[in-house]
Tab-separated table of C-alpha atoms in Angstrom:
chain	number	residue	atom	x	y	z
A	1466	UNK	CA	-38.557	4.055	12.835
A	1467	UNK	CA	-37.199	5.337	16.227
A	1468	UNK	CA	-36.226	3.146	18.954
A	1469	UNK	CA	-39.226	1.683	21.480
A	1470	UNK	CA	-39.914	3.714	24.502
A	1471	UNK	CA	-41.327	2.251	27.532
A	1472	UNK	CA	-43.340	6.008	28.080
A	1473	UNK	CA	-44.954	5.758	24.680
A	1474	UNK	CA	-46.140	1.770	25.167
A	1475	UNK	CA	-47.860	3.613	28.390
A	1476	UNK	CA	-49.126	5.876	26.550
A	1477	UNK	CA	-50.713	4.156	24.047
A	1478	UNK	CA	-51.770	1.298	26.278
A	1479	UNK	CA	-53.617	4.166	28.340
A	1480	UNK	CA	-55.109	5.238	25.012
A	1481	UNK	CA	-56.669	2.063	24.152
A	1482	UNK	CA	-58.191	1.803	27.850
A	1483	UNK	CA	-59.606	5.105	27.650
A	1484	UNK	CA	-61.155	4.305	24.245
A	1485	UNK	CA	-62.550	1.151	25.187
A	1486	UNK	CA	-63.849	2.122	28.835
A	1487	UNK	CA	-65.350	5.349	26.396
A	1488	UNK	CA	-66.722	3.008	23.863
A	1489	UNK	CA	-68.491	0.570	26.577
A	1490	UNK	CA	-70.021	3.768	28.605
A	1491	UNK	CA	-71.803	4.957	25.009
A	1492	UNK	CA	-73.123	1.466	24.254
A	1493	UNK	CA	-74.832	1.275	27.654
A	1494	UNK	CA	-75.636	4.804	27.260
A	1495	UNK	CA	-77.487	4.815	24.022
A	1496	UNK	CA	-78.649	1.430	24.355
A	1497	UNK	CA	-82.771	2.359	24.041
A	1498	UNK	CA	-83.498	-1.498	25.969
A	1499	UNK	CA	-82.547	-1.681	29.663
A	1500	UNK	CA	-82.926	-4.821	29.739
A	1501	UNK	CA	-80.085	-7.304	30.740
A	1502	UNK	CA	-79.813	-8.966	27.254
A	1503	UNK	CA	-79.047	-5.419	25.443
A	1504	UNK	CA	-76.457	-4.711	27.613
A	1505	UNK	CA	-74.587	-8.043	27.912
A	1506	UNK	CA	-74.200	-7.235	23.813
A	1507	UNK	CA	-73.144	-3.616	24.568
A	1508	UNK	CA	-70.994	-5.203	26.423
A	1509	UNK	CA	-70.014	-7.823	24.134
A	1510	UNK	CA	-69.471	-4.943	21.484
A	1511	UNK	CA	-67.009	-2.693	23.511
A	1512	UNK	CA	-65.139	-5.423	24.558
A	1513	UNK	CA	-64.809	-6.438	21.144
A	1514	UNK	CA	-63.971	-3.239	20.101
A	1515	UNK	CA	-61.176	-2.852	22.780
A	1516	UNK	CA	-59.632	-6.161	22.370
A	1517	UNK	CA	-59.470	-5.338	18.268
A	1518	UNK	CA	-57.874	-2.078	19.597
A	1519	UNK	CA	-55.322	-3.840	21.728
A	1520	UNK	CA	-54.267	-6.449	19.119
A	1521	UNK	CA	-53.689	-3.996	16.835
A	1522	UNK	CA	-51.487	-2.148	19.275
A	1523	UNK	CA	-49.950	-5.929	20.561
A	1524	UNK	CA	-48.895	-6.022	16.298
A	1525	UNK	CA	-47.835	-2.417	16.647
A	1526	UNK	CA	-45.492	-3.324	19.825
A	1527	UNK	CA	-44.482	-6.452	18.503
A	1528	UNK	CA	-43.013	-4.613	15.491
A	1529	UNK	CA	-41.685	-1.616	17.417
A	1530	UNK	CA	-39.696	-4.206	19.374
A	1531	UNK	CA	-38.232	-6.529	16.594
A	1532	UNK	CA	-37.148	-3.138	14.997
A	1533	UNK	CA	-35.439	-1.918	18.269
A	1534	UNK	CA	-33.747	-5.388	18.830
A	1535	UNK	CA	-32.531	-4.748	15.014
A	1536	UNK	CA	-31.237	-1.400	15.913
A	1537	UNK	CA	-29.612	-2.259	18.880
A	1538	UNK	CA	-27.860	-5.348	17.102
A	1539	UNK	CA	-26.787	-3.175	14.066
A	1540	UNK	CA	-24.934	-0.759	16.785
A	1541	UNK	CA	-23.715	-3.646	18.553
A	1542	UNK	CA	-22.213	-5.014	15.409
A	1543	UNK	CA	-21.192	-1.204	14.130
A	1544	UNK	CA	-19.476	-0.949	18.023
A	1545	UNK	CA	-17.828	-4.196	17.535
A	1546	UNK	CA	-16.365	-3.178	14.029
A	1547	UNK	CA	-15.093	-0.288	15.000
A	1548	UNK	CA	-13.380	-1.805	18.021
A	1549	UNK	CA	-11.859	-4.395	15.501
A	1550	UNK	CA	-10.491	-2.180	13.228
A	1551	UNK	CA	-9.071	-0.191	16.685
A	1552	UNK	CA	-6.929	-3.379	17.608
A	1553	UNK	CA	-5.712	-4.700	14.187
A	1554	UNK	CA	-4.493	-0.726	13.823
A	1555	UNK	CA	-3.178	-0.622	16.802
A	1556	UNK	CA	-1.505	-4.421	16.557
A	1557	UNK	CA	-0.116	-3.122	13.015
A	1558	UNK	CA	1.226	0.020	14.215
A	1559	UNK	CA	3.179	-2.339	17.654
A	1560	UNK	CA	4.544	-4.680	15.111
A	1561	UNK	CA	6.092	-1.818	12.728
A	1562	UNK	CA	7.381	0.258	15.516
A	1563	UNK	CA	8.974	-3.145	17.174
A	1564	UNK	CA	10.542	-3.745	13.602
A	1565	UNK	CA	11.441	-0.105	13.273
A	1566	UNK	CA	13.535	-0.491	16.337
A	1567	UNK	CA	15.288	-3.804	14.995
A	1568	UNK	CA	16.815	-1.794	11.820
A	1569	UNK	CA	18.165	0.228	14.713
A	1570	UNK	CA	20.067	-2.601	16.268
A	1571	UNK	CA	23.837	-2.804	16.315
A	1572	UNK	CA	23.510	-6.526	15.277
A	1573	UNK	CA	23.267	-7.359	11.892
A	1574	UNK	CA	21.136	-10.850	13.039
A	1575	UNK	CA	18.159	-8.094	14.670
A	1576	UNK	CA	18.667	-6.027	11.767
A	1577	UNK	CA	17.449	-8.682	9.356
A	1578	UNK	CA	14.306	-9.709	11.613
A	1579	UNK	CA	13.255	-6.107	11.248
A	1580	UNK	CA	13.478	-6.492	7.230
A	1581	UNK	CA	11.994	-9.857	7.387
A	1582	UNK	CA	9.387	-8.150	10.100
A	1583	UNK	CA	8.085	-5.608	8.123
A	1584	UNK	CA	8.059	-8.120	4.945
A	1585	UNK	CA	5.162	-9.757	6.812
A	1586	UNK	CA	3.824	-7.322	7.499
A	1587	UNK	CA	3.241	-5.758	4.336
A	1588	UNK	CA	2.392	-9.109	2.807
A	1589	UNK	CA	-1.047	-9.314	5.207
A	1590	UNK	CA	-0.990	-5.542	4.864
A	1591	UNK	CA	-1.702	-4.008	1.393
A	1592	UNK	CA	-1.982	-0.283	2.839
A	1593	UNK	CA	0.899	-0.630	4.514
A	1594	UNK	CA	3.458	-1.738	1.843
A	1595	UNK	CA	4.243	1.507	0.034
A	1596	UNK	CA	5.355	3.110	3.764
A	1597	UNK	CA	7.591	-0.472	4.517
A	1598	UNK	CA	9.132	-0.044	0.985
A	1599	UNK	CA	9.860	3.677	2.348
A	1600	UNK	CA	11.877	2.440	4.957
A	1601	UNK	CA	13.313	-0.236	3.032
A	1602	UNK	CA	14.844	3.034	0.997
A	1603	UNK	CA	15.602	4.836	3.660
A	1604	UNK	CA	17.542	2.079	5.198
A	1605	UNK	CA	19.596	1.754	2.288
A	1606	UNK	CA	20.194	5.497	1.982
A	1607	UNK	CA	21.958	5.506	5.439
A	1608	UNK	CA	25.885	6.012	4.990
A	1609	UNK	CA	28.321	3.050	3.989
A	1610	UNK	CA	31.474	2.218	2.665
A	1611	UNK	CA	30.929	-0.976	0.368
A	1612	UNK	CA	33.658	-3.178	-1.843
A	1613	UNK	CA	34.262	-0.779	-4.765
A	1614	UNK	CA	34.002	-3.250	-7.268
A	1615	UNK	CA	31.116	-5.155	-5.747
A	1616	UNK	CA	30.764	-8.816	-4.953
A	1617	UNK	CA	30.056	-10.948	-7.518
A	1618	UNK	CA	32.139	-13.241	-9.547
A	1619	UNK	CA	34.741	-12.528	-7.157
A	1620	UNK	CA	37.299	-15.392	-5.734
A	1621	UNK	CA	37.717	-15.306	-1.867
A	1622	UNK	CA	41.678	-14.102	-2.297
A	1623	UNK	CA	40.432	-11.222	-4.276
A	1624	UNK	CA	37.584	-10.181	-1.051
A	1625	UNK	CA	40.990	-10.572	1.290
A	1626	UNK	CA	42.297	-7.690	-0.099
A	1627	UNK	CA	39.141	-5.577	-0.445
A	1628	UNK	CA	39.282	-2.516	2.337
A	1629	UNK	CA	37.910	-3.048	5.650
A	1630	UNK	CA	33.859	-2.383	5.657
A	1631	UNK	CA	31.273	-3.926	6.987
A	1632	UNK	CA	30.548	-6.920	5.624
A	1633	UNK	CA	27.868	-7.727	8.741
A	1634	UNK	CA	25.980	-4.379	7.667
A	1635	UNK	CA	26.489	-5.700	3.824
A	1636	UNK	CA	24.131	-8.910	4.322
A	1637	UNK	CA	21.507	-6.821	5.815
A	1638	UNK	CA	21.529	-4.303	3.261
A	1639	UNK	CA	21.855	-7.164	0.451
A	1640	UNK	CA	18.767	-8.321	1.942
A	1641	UNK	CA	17.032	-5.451	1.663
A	1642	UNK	CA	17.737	-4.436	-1.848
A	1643	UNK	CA	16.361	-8.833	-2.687
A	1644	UNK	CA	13.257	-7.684	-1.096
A	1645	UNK	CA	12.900	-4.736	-2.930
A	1646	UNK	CA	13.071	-6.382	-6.383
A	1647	UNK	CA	11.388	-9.456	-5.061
A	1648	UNK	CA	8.069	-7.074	-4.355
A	1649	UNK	CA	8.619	-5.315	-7.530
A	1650	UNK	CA	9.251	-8.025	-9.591
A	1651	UNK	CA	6.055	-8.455	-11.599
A	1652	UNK	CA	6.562	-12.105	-12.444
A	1653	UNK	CA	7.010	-12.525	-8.516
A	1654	UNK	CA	4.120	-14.504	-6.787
A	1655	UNK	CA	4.779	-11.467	-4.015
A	1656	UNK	CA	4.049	-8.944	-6.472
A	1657	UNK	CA	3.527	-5.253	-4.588
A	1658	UNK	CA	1.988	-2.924	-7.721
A	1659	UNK	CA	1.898	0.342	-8.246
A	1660	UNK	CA	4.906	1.507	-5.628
A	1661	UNK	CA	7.681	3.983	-5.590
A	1662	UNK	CA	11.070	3.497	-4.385
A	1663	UNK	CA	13.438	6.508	-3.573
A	1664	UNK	CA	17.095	5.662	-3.426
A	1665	UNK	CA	18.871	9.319	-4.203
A	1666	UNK	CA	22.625	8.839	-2.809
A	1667	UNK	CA	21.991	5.454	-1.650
A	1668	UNK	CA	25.136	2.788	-1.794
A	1669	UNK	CA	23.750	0.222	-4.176
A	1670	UNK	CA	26.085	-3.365	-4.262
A	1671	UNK	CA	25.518	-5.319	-7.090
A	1672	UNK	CA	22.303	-4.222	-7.498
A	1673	UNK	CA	19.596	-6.377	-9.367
A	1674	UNK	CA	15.834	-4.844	-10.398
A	1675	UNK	CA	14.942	-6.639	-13.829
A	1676	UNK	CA	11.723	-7.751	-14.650
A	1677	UNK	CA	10.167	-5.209	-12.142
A	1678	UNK	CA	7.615	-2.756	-12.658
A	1679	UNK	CA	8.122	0.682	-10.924
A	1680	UNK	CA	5.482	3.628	-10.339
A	1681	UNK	CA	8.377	6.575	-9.683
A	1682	UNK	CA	11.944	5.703	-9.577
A	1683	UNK	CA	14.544	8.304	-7.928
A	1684	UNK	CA	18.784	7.122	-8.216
A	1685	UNK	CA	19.686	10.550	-8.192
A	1686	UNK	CA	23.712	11.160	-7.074
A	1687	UNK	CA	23.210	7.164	-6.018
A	1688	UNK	CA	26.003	4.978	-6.526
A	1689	UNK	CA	26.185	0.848	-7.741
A	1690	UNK	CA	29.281	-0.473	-6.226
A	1691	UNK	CA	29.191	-3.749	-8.578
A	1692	UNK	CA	27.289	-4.811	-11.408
A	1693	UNK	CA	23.395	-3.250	-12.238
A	1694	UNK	CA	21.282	-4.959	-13.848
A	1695	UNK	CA	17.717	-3.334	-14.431
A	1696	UNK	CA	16.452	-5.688	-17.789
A	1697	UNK	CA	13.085	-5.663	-18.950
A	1698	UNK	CA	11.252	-3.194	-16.385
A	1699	UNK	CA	8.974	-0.813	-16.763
A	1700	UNK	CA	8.658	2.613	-15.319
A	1701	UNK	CA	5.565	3.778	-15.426
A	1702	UNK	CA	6.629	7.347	-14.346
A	1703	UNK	CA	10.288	9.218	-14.912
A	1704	UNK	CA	13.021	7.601	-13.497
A	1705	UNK	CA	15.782	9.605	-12.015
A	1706	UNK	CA	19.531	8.883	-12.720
A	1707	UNK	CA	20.537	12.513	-12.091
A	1708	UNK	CA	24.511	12.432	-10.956
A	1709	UNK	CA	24.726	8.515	-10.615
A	1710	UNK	CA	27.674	6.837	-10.578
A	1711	UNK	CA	28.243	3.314	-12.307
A	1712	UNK	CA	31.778	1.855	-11.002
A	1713	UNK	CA	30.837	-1.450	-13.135
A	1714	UNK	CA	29.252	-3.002	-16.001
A	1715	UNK	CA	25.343	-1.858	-16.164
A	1716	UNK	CA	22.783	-3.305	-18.083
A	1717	UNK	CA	19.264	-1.736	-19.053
A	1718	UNK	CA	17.943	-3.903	-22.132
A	1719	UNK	CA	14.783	-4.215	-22.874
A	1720	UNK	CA	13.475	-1.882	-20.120
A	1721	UNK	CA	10.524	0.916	-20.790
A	1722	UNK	CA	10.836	4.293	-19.455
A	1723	UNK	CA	7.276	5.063	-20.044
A	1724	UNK	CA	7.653	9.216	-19.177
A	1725	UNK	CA	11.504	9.076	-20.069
A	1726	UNK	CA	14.701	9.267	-17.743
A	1727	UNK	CA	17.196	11.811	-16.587
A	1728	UNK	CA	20.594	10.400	-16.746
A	1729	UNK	CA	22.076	13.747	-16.845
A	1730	UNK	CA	25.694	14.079	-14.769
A	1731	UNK	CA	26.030	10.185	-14.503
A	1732	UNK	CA	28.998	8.582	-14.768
A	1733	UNK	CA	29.511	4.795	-16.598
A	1734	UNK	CA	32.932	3.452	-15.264
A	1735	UNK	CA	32.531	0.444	-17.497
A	1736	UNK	CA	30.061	-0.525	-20.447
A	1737	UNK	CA	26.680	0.171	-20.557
A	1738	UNK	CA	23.668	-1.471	-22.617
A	1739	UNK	CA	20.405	0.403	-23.914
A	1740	UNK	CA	19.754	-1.554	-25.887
A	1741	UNK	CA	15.923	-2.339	-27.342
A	1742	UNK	CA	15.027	0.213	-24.201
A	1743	UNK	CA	12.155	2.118	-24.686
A	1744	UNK	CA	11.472	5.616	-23.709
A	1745	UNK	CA	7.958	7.745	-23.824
A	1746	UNK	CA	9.162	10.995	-22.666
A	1747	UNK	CA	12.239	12.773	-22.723
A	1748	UNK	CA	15.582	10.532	-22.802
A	1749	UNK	CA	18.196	12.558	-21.710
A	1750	UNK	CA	22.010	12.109	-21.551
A	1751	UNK	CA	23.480	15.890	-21.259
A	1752	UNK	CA	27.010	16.197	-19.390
A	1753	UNK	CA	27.167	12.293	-19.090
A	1754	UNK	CA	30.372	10.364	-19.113
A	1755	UNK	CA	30.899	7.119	-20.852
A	1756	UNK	CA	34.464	5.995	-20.105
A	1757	UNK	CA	33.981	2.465	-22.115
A	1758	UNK	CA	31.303	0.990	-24.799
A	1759	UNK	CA	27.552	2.286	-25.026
A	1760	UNK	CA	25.004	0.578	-26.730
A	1761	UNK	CA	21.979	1.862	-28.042
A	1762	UNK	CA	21.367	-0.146	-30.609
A	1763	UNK	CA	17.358	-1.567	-31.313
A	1764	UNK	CA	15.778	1.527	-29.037
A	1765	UNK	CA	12.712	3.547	-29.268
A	1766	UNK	CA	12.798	6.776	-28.439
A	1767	UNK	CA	10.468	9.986	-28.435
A	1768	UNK	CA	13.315	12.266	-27.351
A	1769	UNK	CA	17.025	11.390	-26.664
A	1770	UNK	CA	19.449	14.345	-26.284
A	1771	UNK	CA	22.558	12.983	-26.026
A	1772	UNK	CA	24.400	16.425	-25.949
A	1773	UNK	CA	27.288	17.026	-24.054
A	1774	UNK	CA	28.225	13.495	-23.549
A	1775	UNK	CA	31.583	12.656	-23.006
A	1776	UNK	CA	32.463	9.250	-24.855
A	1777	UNK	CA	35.672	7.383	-23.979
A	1778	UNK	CA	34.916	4.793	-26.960
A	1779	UNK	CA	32.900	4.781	-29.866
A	1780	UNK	CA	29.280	4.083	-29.249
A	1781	UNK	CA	28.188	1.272	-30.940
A	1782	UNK	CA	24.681	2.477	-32.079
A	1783	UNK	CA	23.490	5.970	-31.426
A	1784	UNK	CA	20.175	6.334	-31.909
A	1785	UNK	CA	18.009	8.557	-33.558
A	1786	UNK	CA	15.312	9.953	-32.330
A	1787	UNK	CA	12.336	8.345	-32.986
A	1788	UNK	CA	8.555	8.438	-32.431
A	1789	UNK	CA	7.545	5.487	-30.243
């Protein structure tokens, strides 16, 4: 029904006048009496007539005009949407460029806001988390010189004699690797699902991403300064290990490679567990160096090509490949 217009009430209020000033003229007309009483009922009769006409048209406007009211309020309402979803974009795209600018910061203090910023913000923002865990990666792909052995399980004399770096810019990037597995942990009450995280050539310290679950996973030509642990997750698409360097101990029990991994080119500094891992697609090890202990011992595998390997001691379970 289209909205009430004032020129079509006159209209039709002109139409009901002209029907019942016609309707009165041919009662008197072809009323066969002249007498008084005869014509008080033609009267009577248009009159009637007219005012049936005229409630019927009151009904008419009456509905006309709840249905315009109902129009108006439903673009009202539409108008007022729109205008909300305007300002929370708008307030969502202020508070990730002002957290933006904080990773730029040449304090370390700022720097973490912005991480802790854009937490929050992906917390109340679903959409928004897969683009925050983007710059999460990219921040940790930016340049840096880390301890070479990592931090953990070392004494404060040993740290003394670590070369100069930036231990300011390590906190913040510590930080950002705990949210990472915090978000991805699937046990985690902050659970993020279904995201990606690209780290190729990133500096990884003592890097921690077990009991995660991962849609795409990319540590091509990255390397873990420390030890790497990355027990019981899942990726649900291939993970990327192309060229990575492991300077300490790494640990990948349990975890499921649902489309397989590339691990081609890496390098294992120290030893290395796959063991009970899981792999769907194609498991591949070609040109990779193992300078201490591998184990593969309790895997299932669709396809594991372990040719070209380079093995500084004796595997202690290489695995067949199996059918998973």
């Amino acid at each position: 029904m289209p909205v009430l217009r004032w020129r079509w009430i006159a209209v039709v209020a002109a139409a009901v006048a002209v029907v019942t000033g016609a309707l009165l003229w041919l009662f008197l007309t072809w009323s066969g009496r002249p007498d008084a009483p005869v014509r008080i009922d033609a009267v009577k009769t248009a009159f009637g007539v007219g005012a049936g006409a005229g409630g019927v048209f009151a009904l008419w406007l009456a509905t006309r005009r709840q249905r315009t009211m109902e129009l108006q309020l439903a673009e009202t309402t539409r108008v007022a949407g729109v205008t909300e979803r305007d300002l929370e974009e708008r307030r969502v795209t202020e508070l990730y460029t002002k957290a933006v600018e904080q990773l730029g910061n040449d304090k370390a203090p700022v720097r973490l806001g912005g991480l802790y910023a854009l937490e929050r913000l992906g917390q109340d923002n679903p959409k928004q988390r897969q683009t925050i865990v983007n710059v999460l990666c990219a921040y940790l792909r930016m340049p840096f010189a880390g301890p070479p052995d990592g931090l953990r399980g070392r004494s404060a004399a040993e740290l003394s004699k670590t070369p100069e770096y930036d231990d300011a810019e390590l906190q913040v990037r510590l930080a950002a690797q705990e949210l990472l597995k915090t978000h991805l942990g699937h046990d985690e009450p902050g659970y993020w699902p279904g995201l990606a995280i690209d780290l190729q050539r990133a500096v990884l310290v003592d890097f921690r991403l077990s009991g995660c679950t991962v849609a795409a996973a990319d540590f091509s030509r990255a390397t873990f300064l420390g030890a790497v642990h990355i027990r019981g997750t899942t990726f649900t698409r291939q993970a990327g290990f192309y060229g990575t360097e492991f300077t300490s101990t790494a640990n990948f029990d349990r975890t499921a490679f649902a489309e397989g991994a590339f691990f081609s080119w890496a390098h294992f500094a120290k030893e290395v567990r796959f063991t009970r891992t899981r792999s769907g697609g194609r498991f591949q090890f070609s040109h990779t160096a193992f300078d201490a202990e591998v184990l593969f011992d309790g895997g299932e595998h669709a396809d594991i090509d372990l040719g070209d390997a380079r093995f500084g001691a004796t595997p202690a379970a290489v695995p067949a490949t199996d059918e998973v």
